Short mmCIF file of C-alpha atoms and ligand atoms in Angstrom, two decimals:
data_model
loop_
_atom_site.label_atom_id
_atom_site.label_comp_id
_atom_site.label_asym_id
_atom_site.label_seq_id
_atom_site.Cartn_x
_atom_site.Cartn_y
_atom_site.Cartn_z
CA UNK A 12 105.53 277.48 -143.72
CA UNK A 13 109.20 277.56 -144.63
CA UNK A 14 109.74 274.00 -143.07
CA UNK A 15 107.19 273.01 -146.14
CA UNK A 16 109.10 274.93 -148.77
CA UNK A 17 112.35 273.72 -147.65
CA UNK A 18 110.96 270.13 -148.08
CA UNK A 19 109.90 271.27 -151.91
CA UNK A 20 112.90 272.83 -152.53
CA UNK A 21 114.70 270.16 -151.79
CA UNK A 22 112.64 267.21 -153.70
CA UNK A 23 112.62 269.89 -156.48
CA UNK A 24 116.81 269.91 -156.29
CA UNK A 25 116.82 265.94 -155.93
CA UNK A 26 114.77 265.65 -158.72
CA UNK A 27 116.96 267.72 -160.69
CA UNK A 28 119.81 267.04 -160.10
CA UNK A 29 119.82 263.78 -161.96
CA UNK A 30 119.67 266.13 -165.59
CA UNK A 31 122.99 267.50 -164.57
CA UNK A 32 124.95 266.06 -167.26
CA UNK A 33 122.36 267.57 -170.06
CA UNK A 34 122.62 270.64 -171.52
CA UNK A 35 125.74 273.23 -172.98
CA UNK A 36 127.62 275.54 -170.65
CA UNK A 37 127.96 279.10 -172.94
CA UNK A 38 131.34 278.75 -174.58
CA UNK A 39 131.32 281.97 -176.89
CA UNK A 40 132.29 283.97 -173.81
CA UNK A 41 135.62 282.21 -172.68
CA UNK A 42 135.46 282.94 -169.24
CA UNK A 43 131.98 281.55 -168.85
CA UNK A 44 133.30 277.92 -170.60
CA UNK A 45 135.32 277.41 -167.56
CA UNK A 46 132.80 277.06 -165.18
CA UNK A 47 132.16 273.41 -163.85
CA UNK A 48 128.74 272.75 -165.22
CA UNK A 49 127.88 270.06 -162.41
CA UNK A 50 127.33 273.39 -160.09
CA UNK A 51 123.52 273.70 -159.56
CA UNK A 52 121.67 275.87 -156.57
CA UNK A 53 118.88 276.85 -155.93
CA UNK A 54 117.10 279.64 -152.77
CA UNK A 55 113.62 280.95 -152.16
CA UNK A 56 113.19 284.21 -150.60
CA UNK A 57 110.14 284.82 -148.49
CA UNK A 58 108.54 287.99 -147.51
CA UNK A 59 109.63 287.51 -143.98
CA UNK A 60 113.45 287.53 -144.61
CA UNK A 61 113.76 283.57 -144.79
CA UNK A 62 115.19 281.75 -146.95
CA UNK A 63 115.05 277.97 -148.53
CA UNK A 64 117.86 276.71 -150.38
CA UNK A 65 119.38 273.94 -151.66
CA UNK A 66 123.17 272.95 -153.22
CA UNK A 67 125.30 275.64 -154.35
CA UNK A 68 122.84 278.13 -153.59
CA UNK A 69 125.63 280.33 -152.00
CA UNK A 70 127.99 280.16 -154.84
CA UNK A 71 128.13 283.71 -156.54
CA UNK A 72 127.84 282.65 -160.27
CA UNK A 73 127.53 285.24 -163.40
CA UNK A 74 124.37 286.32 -163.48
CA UNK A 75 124.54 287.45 -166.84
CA UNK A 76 121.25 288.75 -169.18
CA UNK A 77 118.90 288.08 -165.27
CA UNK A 78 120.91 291.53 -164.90
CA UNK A 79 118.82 292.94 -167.71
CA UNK A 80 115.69 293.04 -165.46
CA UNK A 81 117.09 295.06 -162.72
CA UNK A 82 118.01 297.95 -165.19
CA UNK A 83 114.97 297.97 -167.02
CA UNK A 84 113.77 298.67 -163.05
CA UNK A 85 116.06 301.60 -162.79
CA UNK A 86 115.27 302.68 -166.25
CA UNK A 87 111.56 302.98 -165.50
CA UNK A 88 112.23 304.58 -161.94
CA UNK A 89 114.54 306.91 -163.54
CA UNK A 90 113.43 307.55 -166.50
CA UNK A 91 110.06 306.71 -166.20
CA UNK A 92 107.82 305.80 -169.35
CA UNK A 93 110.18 307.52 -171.92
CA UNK A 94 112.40 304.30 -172.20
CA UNK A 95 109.37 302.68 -174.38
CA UNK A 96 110.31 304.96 -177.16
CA UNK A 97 113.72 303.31 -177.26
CA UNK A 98 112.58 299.53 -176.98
CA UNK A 99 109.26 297.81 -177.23
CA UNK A 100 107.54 295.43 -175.13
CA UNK A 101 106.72 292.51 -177.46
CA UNK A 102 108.25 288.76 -177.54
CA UNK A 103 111.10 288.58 -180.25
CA UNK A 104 110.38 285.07 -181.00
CA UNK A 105 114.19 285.10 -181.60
CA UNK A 106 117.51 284.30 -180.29
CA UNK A 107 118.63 286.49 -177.38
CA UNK A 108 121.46 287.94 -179.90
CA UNK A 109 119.28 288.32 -182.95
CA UNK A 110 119.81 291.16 -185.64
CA UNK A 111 117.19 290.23 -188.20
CA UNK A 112 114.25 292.60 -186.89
CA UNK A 113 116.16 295.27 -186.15
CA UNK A 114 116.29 295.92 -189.22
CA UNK A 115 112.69 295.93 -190.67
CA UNK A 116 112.01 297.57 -187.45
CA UNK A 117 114.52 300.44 -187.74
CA UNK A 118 116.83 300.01 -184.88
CA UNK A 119 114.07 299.80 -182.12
CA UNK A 120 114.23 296.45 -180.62
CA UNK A 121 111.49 294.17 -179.80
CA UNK A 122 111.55 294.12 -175.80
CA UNK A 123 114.15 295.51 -173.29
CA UNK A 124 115.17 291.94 -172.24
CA UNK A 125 116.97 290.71 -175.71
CA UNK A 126 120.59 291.86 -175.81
CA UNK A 127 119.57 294.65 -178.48
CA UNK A 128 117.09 296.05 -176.21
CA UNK A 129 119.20 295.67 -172.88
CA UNK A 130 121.92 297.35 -174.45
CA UNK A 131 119.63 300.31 -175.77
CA UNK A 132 118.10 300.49 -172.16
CA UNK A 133 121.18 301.15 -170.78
CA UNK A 134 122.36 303.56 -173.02
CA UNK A 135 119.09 305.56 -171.63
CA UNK A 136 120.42 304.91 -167.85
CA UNK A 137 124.15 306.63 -168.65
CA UNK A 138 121.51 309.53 -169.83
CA UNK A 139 124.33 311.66 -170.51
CA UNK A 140 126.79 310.80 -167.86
CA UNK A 141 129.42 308.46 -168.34
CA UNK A 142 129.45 304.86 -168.15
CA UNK A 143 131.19 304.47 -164.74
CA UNK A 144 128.41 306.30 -162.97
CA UNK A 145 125.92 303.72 -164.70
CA UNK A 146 127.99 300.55 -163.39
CA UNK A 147 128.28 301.91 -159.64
CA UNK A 148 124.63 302.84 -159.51
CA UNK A 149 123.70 299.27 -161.16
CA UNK A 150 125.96 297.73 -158.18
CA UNK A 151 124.71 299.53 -155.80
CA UNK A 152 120.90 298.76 -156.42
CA UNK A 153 121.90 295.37 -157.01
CA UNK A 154 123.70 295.16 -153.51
CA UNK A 155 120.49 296.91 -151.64
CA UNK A 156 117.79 294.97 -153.41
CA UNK A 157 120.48 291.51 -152.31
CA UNK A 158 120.37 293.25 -148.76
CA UNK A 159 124.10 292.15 -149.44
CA UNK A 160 127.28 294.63 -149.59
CA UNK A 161 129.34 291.68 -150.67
CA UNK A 162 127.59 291.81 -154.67
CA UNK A 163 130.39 292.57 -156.67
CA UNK A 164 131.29 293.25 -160.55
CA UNK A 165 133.39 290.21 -161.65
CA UNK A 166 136.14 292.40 -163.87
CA UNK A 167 137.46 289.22 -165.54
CA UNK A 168 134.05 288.22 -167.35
CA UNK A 169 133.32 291.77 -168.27
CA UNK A 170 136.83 291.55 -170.08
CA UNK A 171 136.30 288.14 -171.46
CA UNK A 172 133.35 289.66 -172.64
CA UNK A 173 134.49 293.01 -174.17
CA UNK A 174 137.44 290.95 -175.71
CA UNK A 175 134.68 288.20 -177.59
CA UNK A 176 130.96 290.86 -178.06
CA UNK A 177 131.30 290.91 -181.90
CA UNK A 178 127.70 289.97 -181.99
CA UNK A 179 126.72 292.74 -179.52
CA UNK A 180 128.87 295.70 -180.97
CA UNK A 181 127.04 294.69 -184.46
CA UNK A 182 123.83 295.06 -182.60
CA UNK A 183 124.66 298.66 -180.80
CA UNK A 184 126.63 299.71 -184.08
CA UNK A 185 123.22 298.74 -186.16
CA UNK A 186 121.01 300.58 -183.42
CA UNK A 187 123.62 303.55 -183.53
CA UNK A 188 122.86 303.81 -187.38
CA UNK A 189 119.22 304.16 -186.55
CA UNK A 190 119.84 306.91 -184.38
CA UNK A 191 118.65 304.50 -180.90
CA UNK A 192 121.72 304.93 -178.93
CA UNK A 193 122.69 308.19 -177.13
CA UNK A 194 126.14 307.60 -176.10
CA UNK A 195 129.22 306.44 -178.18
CA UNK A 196 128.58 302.40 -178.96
CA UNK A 197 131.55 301.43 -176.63
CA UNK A 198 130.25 303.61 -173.95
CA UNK A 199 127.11 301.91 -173.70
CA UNK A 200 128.75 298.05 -174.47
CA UNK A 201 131.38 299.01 -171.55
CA UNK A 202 128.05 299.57 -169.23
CA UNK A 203 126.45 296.74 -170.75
CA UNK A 204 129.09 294.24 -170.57
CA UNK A 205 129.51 295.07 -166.63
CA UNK A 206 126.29 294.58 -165.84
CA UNK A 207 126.32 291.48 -167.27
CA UNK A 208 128.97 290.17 -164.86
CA UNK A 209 127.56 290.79 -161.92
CA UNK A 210 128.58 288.07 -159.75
CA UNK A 211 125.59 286.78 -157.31
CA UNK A 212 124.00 283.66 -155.68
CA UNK A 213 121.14 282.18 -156.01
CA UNK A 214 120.61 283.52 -152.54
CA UNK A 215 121.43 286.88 -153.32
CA UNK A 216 119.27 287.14 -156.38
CA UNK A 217 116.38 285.36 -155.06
CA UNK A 218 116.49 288.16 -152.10
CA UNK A 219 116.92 290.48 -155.07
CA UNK A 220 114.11 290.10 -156.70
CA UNK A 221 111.42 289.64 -153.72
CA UNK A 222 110.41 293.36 -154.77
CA UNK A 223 108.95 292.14 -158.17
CA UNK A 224 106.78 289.94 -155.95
CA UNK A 225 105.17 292.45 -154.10
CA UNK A 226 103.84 295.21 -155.55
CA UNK A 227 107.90 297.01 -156.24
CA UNK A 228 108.21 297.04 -152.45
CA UNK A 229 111.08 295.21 -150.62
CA UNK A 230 108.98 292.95 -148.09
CA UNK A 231 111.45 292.83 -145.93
CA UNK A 232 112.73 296.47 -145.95
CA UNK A 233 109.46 298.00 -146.29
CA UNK A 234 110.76 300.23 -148.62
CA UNK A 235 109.20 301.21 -151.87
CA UNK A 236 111.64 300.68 -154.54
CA UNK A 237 109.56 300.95 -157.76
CA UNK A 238 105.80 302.20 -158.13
CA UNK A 239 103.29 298.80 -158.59
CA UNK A 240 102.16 299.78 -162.14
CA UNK A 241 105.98 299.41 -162.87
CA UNK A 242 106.40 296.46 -161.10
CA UNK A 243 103.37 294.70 -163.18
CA UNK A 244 104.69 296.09 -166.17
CA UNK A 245 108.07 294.08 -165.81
CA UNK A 246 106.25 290.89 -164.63
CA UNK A 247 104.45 291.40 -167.89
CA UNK A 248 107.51 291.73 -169.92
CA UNK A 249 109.43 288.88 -167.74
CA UNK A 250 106.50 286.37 -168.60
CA UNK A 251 106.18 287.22 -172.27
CA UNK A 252 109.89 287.95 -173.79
CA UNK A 253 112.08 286.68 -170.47
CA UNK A 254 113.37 283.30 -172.81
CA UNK A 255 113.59 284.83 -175.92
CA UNK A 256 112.62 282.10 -178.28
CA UNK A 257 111.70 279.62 -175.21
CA UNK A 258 109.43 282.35 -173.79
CA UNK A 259 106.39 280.20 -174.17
CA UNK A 260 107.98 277.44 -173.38
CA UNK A 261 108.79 278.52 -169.91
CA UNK A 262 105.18 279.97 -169.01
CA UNK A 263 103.77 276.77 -170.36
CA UNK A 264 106.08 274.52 -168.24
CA UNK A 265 106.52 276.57 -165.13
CA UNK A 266 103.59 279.66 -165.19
CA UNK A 267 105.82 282.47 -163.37
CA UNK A 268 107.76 285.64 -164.67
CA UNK A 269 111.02 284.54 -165.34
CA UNK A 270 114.15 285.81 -166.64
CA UNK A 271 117.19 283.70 -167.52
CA UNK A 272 121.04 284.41 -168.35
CA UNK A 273 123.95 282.52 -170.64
CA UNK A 274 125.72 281.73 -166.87
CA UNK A 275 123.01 279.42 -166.43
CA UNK A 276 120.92 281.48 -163.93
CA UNK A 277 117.49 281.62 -163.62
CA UNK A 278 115.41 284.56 -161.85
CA UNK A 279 111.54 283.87 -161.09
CA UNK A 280 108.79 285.67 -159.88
CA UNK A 281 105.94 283.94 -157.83
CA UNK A 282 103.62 287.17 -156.85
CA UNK A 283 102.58 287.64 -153.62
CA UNK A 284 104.63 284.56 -152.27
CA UNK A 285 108.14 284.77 -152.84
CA UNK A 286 111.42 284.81 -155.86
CA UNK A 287 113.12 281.93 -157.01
CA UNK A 288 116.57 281.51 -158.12
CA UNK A 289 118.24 278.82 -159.74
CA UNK A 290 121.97 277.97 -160.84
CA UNK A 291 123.19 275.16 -163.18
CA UNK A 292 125.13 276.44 -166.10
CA UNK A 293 124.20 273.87 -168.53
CA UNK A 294 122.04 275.64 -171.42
CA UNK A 295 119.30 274.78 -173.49
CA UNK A 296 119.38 275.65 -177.01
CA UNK A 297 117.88 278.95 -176.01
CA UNK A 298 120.06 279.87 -173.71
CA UNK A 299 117.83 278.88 -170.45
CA UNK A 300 119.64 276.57 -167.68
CA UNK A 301 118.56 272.67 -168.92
CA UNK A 302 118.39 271.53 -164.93
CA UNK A 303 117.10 274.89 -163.92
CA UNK A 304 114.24 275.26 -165.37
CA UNK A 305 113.40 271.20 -165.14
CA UNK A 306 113.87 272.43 -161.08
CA UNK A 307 111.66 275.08 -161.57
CA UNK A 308 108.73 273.57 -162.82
CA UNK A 309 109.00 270.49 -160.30
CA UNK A 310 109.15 273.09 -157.77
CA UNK A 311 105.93 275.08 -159.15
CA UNK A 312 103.78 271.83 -159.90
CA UNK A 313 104.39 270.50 -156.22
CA UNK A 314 103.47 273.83 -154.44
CA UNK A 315 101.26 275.34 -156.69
CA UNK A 316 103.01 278.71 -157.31
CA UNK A 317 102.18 279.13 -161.06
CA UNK A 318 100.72 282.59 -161.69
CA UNK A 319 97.54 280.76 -163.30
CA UNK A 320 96.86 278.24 -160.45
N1 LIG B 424 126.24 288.88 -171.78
C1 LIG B 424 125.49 287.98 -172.60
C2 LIG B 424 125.48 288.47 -174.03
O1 LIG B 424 125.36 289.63 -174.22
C3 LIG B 424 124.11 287.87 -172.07
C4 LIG B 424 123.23 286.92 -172.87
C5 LIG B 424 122.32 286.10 -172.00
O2 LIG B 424 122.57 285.89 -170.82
N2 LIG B 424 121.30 285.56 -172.62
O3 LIG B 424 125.57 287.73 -174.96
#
């Protein structure tokens, strides 16, 4: 069975491969513009611990907003349904960095996977602690659910980060206002900003996400790390609002939960069969890696992994 998804993967990745020079690597964080956007990888991981992969699929690259999925995880196994009051589950229909409904909507924004809504969800997560707690337990669950000790924080992008977020202290200063943030605006950002540069490969975050395709239990582990009604509830999220304003887009084109980031990585979610990761940090307009997702939906047509096959 792998044998035939390594042949996919890799006619998916040829395929590709020849968009490389299309799209826009994110420049408005400075230490993202300096990554060479010819990188592009891509790895399945299967239930049984194998893997498929193609290219750079073992470069750690930023992994960016795909980060936001794994702490709405820990937000619902920590803190269970309460984090609903402080974000909402609808598509935005926006940019990832919008402002504009948070104010007709009084500081609650639309879905957990916009920045607004990340950065609220992980104010919940510090739930009174401190934001250094929140970033080692992020890391952590990142490095178990990668199987991988070697997951690390990339200090220099959270920096370039903190040094350039404008746009995202307006957001958590407008929330603030509203009376959605618990925690001090540049406590929360700090957490926020870290998560954001996790460092992973496609590898790694493929292996990562394998829970989300079975029910919240690790496959390979066997261990339970969210309940299934959780786990559906994310996929539901991931499908509808995991592109922002390409959201549609996405499910049209590829038909699986998906979630992408600004470092040009793309998480997906093919239930019951495996999680797909992809790498190439050249950008649509909505933020969502050009060659990625073309890769992705090669890959989906050929072996019929679309949720509504
Ligand atoms: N860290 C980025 C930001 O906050 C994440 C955005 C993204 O990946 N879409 O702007």
């Amino acid at each position: 069975m792998s044998d035939e998804i390594q042949q996919h993967v890799d006619k998916a990745y040829a395929y590709a491969k020849t968009f490389c020079d299309e799209g826009h690597v994110a420049d408005y964080i400075p230490a993202l513009a300096e990554v060479d956007p010819l990188k592009f990888g891509m790895a399945v991981a299967l239930p049984n611990g194998d893997y498929c992969c193609a290219g750079d699929g073992d470069e750690a690259f930023s992994i960016q907003s795909v980060s936001k999925v794994f702490t709405l995880a820990l937000a619902l196994k920590c803190l269970d349904d309460t984090i609903w009051d402080a974000v909402g589950r609808e598509p935005s229909g926006s940019s990832f960095n919008s402002i504009v409904q948070l104010e007709t909507e009084c500081g609650k924004p639309r879905n957990p996977l916009i920045n607004a809504g990340a950065i609220a969800t992980t104010d919940r997560l510090i739930n009174g602690g401190s934001a250094e707690d929140v970033v080692a337990q992020i890391l952590t669950f990142m490095q178990q659910r990668a199987a991988d000790p070697t997951v690390y924080i990339d200090d220099r992008v959270a920096t370039s980060e903190a040094g350039s977020g404008a746009r995202n202290r307006s957001l958590a200063h407008f929330m603030s206002a509203f009376g959605n943030l618990k925690h001090p605006v540049e406590t929360s950002l700090s957490a926020y900003f870290c998560q954001c540069a996790l460092a992973m490969s496609c590898r790694q975050l493929a292996r990562a996400g394998l829970f989300l395709a079975f029910g919240g239990k690790d496959p390979v582990s066997g261990e339970r790390v969210i309940s299934a009604e959780h786990c559906r509830q994310i996929n539901a999220v991931m499908l509808a609002c995991g592109h922002y304003d390409n959201s549609g887009e996405f499910a049209f084109r590829v038909g699986m939960p998906g979630k992408s980031g600004v470092g040009g990585g793309i998480l997906t979610i093919a239930p019951g069969r495996g999680a797909i990761a992809v790498w190439s940090p050249g950008l649509n307009q909505a933020g969502t890696s050009f060659v990625g997702s073309i890769a992705l939906e090669h890959f989906t047509r050929a072996i019929g992994w679309s949720i509504f096959e």
